[in-house]
Each structure stands twice: as structure tokens, then as C-alpha cells.
Amino acid sequence: MMRRMDLYLCFRQLSLIFLVLYCSSALFTSTIQFWPATAQWAPIWYLLLFLPKWWAAALCVISTPALYFWPKRALLALLLCGSSQWLLYTGWRVHFERHERDVDTLRIVTLNAGERLIDLAQLSAFVNQNAVDLIAFQELAQDADLKQIFGQSEWFILRRGKLAVASRYPLGFETALRRSDITEGEVYGLVYMIFDVKLPHRSIRCMNVHLETPRSGLEPFLKRDFDLQKLRNNFRRRYHEASITANHARDLEVSIILGDLNMPYESPLYQLYFDEYVNAFTQAGNGLGATKYTRWHSLRIDHVLHTSLCESLRASVGDDLGSDHRPFLVDLHFIDRH
């Protein structure tokens, strides 16, 4: 009898420990987007944001036995902490409103092609089936034939390096920024390309972006080489690029930013430099909206951002077209303020 009582008390204490541990971690991670975007804090939120997040679900499951001992209090704690973590850390969204597309709606897509020859037939079918008006590519292979993708239809194409834009409306090139212009060492590619889309009743300035990847900062950890200096150096490069990109977008009055920002919405770096824009998925998306897939997890790092010039009516992620990124489709409705 005493042994049963001892086991009962031990199990009760363990369940309380796991409940407190989960609730503490949930509240801790729920505040991540408000953390300082500094090199000192970067190692913590790098690991929490870019590595798999399934540990949170596992810890939540392990803490559920507390419901047996404290049904009401444990349930309230799990609901409050779990929903907070689900919304503010994992980035889950739900929207019930549905809007019909009209003449003032522009359907745009951003896709990181991964420097591979993506399935051109599937991409062409995706563009036609969804009646896409504009698509922005990052890491598009040099030998990818855009005319093969869009057929003989009248599309306007603008390309600089591995950044490209195809549009049903005329395009005007404004400027582009090479990574080598702002970063020392062996770097390649463009940080962004700014262009104008000439719609029937207005001209919209857009920016196709591909910011520095966090990969070089995370790889040492995956190889069990816990070199914080490499991670901090990577953070400083990304901080520098994000700062310049955001400032140039503001100075050149960019209305739409789309592309691979290589950071989730919850990132302190995103919140520091891009929070002034409306995030299309945050405004109109459903679910987690993951656009980048690995063997272990997925992330929402491809974005469409815009000013109050328009509003997002729809934001959804398409099917696999051959890259490790998925196409991200958004309907933008332009607001007539006159």
C-alpha cells in the first residue's frame, strides 16, 4: 500500500514538473518576436526559430498527465500557454473571410527555384490554372527558359542574375543591389531588384528580395561544433543586409516586397526591419504557411509584404514544383483612396 502511495506521489510530482516546464517554455517562446535583434541574443532565437519545433508538441503531450491530478487548472494552463505558443511561436493563422477576385486585384507569386531546373511543365500549369499575373523568382537557374514556362502568351520578363520577374503587365527596371557591393569576401548574387509594374490605372513599385541565409551560422551546430562566433558573424551579415534592404525600400517608396527573406515572421530581425509592412499570410493566410521544406521540418521564410496601398485577400502555399521551396500565392486588392 505504501509503495503504491509513493508511486502515486512520484507520478504526481513528475506530471507537475512537466506541466510547469511546458508552460514556462511556451511563455518563453511566445515572446520571441519581441527579443532584441542583437548578436548576443541571436544564438538563442536562431536555434528556436530555424531548428525543428516539434519539441514543443512533444513536451505538451508529456505534460498532459497533469490533467488527471488537476483537471481544471491543468486544462486552463495548457489551453492558455498552448494557444499562445501556437499563435506567437509557430505562426499558425486562421481566417474565415473569403473575397472574390475583381479588376483591382493582382495575383502574384514568389518562388525560390533553388538553382535547379524546376519542373517547367508543372510550373506552367500552376501559372495557368491559377491565372497568375506576376511571378518573382529567386535562385533561378541560368539556363531556365522562361519563355518555355510561359509559352507564346504575351508576358513581360525582367531578369538580373538569378532574380527574375515575369508579368502580364509591362515592367520597368529601377535598380538592383549586388551582395558584393555591401559585403566583403567571397559572396555572390543580388540582394534585391526593384522594378515597376505598370497596371492599367496605376504603377506599382515592387522589390524582389533574396536575403542572406542563416545556414552558415547553423551548420556548425548540426555538426556538433558549437561555434557561437560563426553564428554571430552570420547574424551580423544578415542584419546588415536586412537594414540596407529595408532602408532602400523606404527611400525608393516600394509598395510591395516579395521573395525569400530567409527569416520567419516571428524573427526579431524581421520585426525590427519589416514590421511596418503588412504581411500577406498574417493578414489572409490559413495554417502554418510553410514555404521551405527540409527532411526534418518546414519554415515560413518566403513572404509577400505590402503597404496600406493594398490589402491581402488570399494567401496560400502551392504544391511542390521541384524546389525545396513552395510557390507562395497572394491576391492583392488595391484600395482607391481618392
Coordinates of C-alpha atoms in Angstrom, one line a residue, residues 34-256:
F34 CA 10.0 40.9 -29.0
W35 CA 13.5 39.9 -28.2
P36 CA 16.4 42.1 -29.1
A37 CA 17.8 41.6 -32.6
T38 CA 21.4 41.6 -31.4
A39 CA 24.4 39.3 -31.8
Q40 CA 24.2 38.4 -28.1
W41 CA 20.7 37.1 -28.3
A42 CA 21.0 35.7 -31.8
P43 CA 22.2 32.2 -30.8
I44 CA 19.1 31.5 -28.7
W45 CA 16.5 32.6 -31.2
Y46 CA 18.4 31.2 -34.2
L47 CA 18.1 27.7 -32.6
L48 CA 14.5 28.2 -31.5
L49 CA 13.3 29.6 -34.9
F50 CA 15.3 27.7 -37.5
L51 CA 15.6 24.2 -36.0
P52 CA 12.6 21.8 -35.7
K53 CA 9.8 23.0 -33.4
W54 CA 8.2 19.6 -32.8
W55 CA 9.9 19.5 -29.3
A56 CA 7.2 21.9 -28.2
A57 CA 4.4 19.5 -29.2
A58 CA 6.3 16.6 -27.5
L59 CA 6.6 18.5 -24.3
C60 CA 3.0 19.4 -24.4
V61 CA 2.0 15.7 -24.7
I62 CA 4.3 14.7 -21.9
S63 CA 2.6 17.3 -19.6
T64 CA -0.9 16.1 -20.2
P65 CA -1.0 13.5 -17.3
A66 CA -1.3 16.6 -15.1
L67 CA -5.0 16.7 -16.3
Y68 CA -5.6 13.6 -14.1
F69 CA -4.5 15.3 -10.9
W70 CA -5.6 18.9 -11.5
P71 CA -8.3 18.7 -14.3
K72 CA -9.4 22.3 -14.3
R73 CA -6.2 24.1 -13.5
A74 CA -4.0 22.0 -15.8
L75 CA -6.5 22.3 -18.6
L76 CA -6.6 26.1 -18.3
A77 CA -2.8 26.3 -18.2
L78 CA -2.4 24.0 -21.2
L79 CA -5.1 25.9 -23.2
L80 CA -3.7 29.4 -22.4
C81 CA 0.0 28.5 -22.9
G82 CA -0.6 26.2 -25.8
S83 CA -2.6 28.7 -27.8
S84 CA -0.1 31.5 -27.0
Q85 CA 2.7 29.3 -28.3
W86 CA 0.8 28.1 -31.3
L87 CA 0.0 31.6 -32.5
L88 CA 3.1 33.6 -31.5
Y89 CA 5.8 30.9 -31.9
T90 CA 4.7 28.5 -34.6
G91 CA 2.9 31.2 -36.5
W92 CA -0.4 29.4 -37.1
R93 CA -3.1 31.5 -38.6
V94 CA -6.8 31.1 -39.4
H95 CA -9.1 33.4 -41.5
F96 CA -12.7 32.7 -42.4
E97 CA -13.4 35.6 -44.8
R98 CA -13.4 34.9 -48.5
H99 CA -13.2 37.6 -51.2
E100 CA -13.9 37.3 -54.9
R101 CA -11.2 38.5 -57.2
D102 CA -12.0 41.6 -59.2
V103 CA -10.4 44.0 -61.7
D104 CA -8.5 45.8 -58.9
T105 CA -6.9 42.5 -57.7
L106 CA -3.3 41.5 -58.6
R107 CA -2.5 37.8 -58.2
I108 CA 1.3 37.4 -57.5
V109 CA 3.6 34.5 -56.7
T110 CA 7.1 34.3 -55.3
L111 CA 9.2 31.2 -55.7
N112 CA 12.8 30.3 -54.8
A113 CA 13.7 27.9 -57.6
G114 CA 16.7 26.5 -55.7
E115 CA 19.1 26.9 -58.6
R116 CA 17.7 23.7 -60.0
L117 CA 15.8 23.2 -63.2
I118 CA 12.3 23.1 -61.6
D119 CA 9.6 21.2 -63.4
L120 CA 8.8 23.6 -66.2
A121 CA 5.6 21.8 -67.2
Q122 CA 4.2 21.8 -63.7
L123 CA 5.2 25.5 -63.2
S124 CA 3.5 26.4 -66.4
A125 CA 0.3 24.5 -65.4
F126 CA 0.4 26.2 -62.0
V127 CA 0.6 29.7 -63.5
N128 CA -2.2 29.0 -66.0
Q129 CA -4.5 27.2 -63.6
N130 CA -4.2 29.9 -61.0
A131 CA -4.3 32.8 -63.5
V132 CA -1.2 34.3 -62.1
D133 CA -0.5 38.0 -63.0
L134 CA 3.1 38.2 -61.8
I135 CA 5.7 35.8 -60.5
A136 CA 9.0 36.6 -58.9
F137 CA 11.8 34.1 -58.9
Q138 CA 14.9 33.8 -56.7
E139 CA 17.8 31.5 -57.4
L140 CA 16.5 30.8 -60.9
A141 CA 19.0 28.6 -62.9
Q142 CA 20.8 30.5 -65.6
D143 CA 19.6 28.0 -68.3
A144 CA 16.0 28.1 -67.2
D145 CA 14.0 29.2 -70.3
L146 CA 11.2 31.5 -69.0
K147 CA 9.6 31.6 -72.5
Q148 CA 9.2 27.8 -72.3
I149 CA 7.4 28.2 -69.0
F150 CA 5.0 30.9 -70.2
G151 CA 4.6 29.7 -73.8
Q152 CA 3.7 32.0 -76.6
S153 CA 1.4 34.2 -74.5
E154 CA 2.4 37.9 -74.0
W155 CA 4.5 38.0 -70.9
F156 CA 6.9 40.7 -69.9
I157 CA 10.2 39.4 -68.4
L158 CA 12.8 41.1 -66.4
R159 CA 16.0 39.3 -65.3
R160 CA 19.1 40.2 -63.4
G161 CA 21.4 37.3 -62.4
K162 CA 19.3 34.7 -60.5
L163 CA 16.5 37.2 -59.8
A164 CA 13.7 37.3 -62.3
V165 CA 10.2 38.6 -62.7
A166 CA 7.5 37.6 -65.3
S167 CA 4.4 39.7 -65.6
R168 CA 1.3 40.0 -67.7
Y169 CA 1.7 43.8 -67.4
P170 CA 4.7 45.9 -68.6
L171 CA 7.7 46.1 -66.3
G172 CA 10.2 48.8 -65.8
F173 CA 13.6 48.2 -64.2
E174 CA 14.6 50.6 -61.5
T175 CA 17.8 49.3 -59.7
A176 CA 19.4 46.3 -58.2
L177 CA 21.9 45.7 -55.4
R178 CA 24.8 43.2 -55.7
R179 CA 25.8 41.4 -52.5
S180 CA 29.5 42.2 -53.3
D181 CA 28.7 45.9 -53.1
I182 CA 27.9 45.7 -49.4
T183 CA 29.8 42.6 -48.1
E184 CA 33.4 41.7 -48.2
G185 CA 34.7 38.3 -49.0
E186 CA 33.5 35.6 -51.4
V187 CA 29.9 36.5 -51.9
Y188 CA 27.7 36.3 -55.0
G189 CA 24.3 37.2 -56.3
L190 CA 21.9 40.0 -55.8
V191 CA 20.3 41.1 -52.6
Y192 CA 17.3 42.7 -54.4
M193 CA 15.9 44.0 -57.6
I194 CA 13.5 46.9 -57.7
F195 CA 11.0 47.3 -60.6
D196 CA 7.8 49.0 -61.5
V197 CA 4.6 47.1 -62.6
K198 CA 2.6 49.3 -65.0
L199 CA -1.0 48.4 -64.4
P200 CA -3.8 50.0 -66.5
H201 CA -4.6 52.6 -63.9
R202 CA -1.5 52.8 -61.7
S203 CA 2.2 52.0 -61.5
I204 CA 3.3 49.8 -58.5
R205 CA 6.9 49.8 -57.3
C206 CA 8.0 46.3 -56.2
M207 CA 11.1 44.7 -54.8
N208 CA 12.2 41.1 -55.5
V209 CA 14.3 40.1 -52.5
H210 CA 16.7 37.2 -51.6
L211 CA 18.4 37.9 -48.3
E212 CA 21.4 36.0 -46.8
T213 CA 20.7 32.5 -45.5
P214 CA 21.3 31.6 -41.8
R215 CA 22.7 28.2 -43.0
S216 CA 26.4 29.0 -42.3
G217 CA 25.5 30.0 -38.8
L218 CA 23.5 26.9 -38.1
E219 CA 25.7 24.2 -39.8
P220 CA 28.3 24.1 -37.0
F221 CA 25.6 23.2 -34.5
L222 CA 24.3 20.4 -36.7
K223 CA 27.9 19.1 -36.9
R224 CA 28.2 19.4 -33.1
D225 CA 30.7 22.2 -33.4
F226 CA 29.2 24.8 -31.1
D227 CA 31.0 27.8 -32.5
L228 CA 29.0 30.8 -31.4
Q229 CA 31.3 33.2 -33.3
K230 CA 30.3 31.7 -36.7
L231 CA 26.7 32.1 -35.8
R232 CA 27.1 35.7 -34.7
N233 CA 29.1 36.6 -37.8
N234 CA 26.3 35.2 -39.9
F235 CA 23.8 37.2 -37.9
R236 CA 25.8 40.4 -38.5
R237 CA 25.8 39.9 -42.3
R238 CA 22.1 39.2 -42.2
Y239 CA 21.4 42.2 -40.0
H240 CA 23.4 44.4 -42.4
E241 CA 21.5 43.2 -45.5
A242 CA 18.1 43.5 -43.8
S243 CA 18.9 47.0 -42.7
I244 CA 20.0 48.2 -46.1
T245 CA 17.1 46.5 -47.9
A246 CA 14.5 48.0 -45.6
N247 CA 16.1 51.5 -45.8
H248 CA 16.3 51.4 -49.6
A249 CA 12.7 50.1 -49.8
R250 CA 11.5 53.0 -47.7
D251 CA 13.7 55.6 -49.6
L252 CA 12.5 54.4 -53.0
E253 CA 8.9 54.1 -52.0
V254 CA 8.5 50.4 -52.6
S255 CA 4.9 49.3 -52.2
I256 CA 5.3 45.5 -52.4

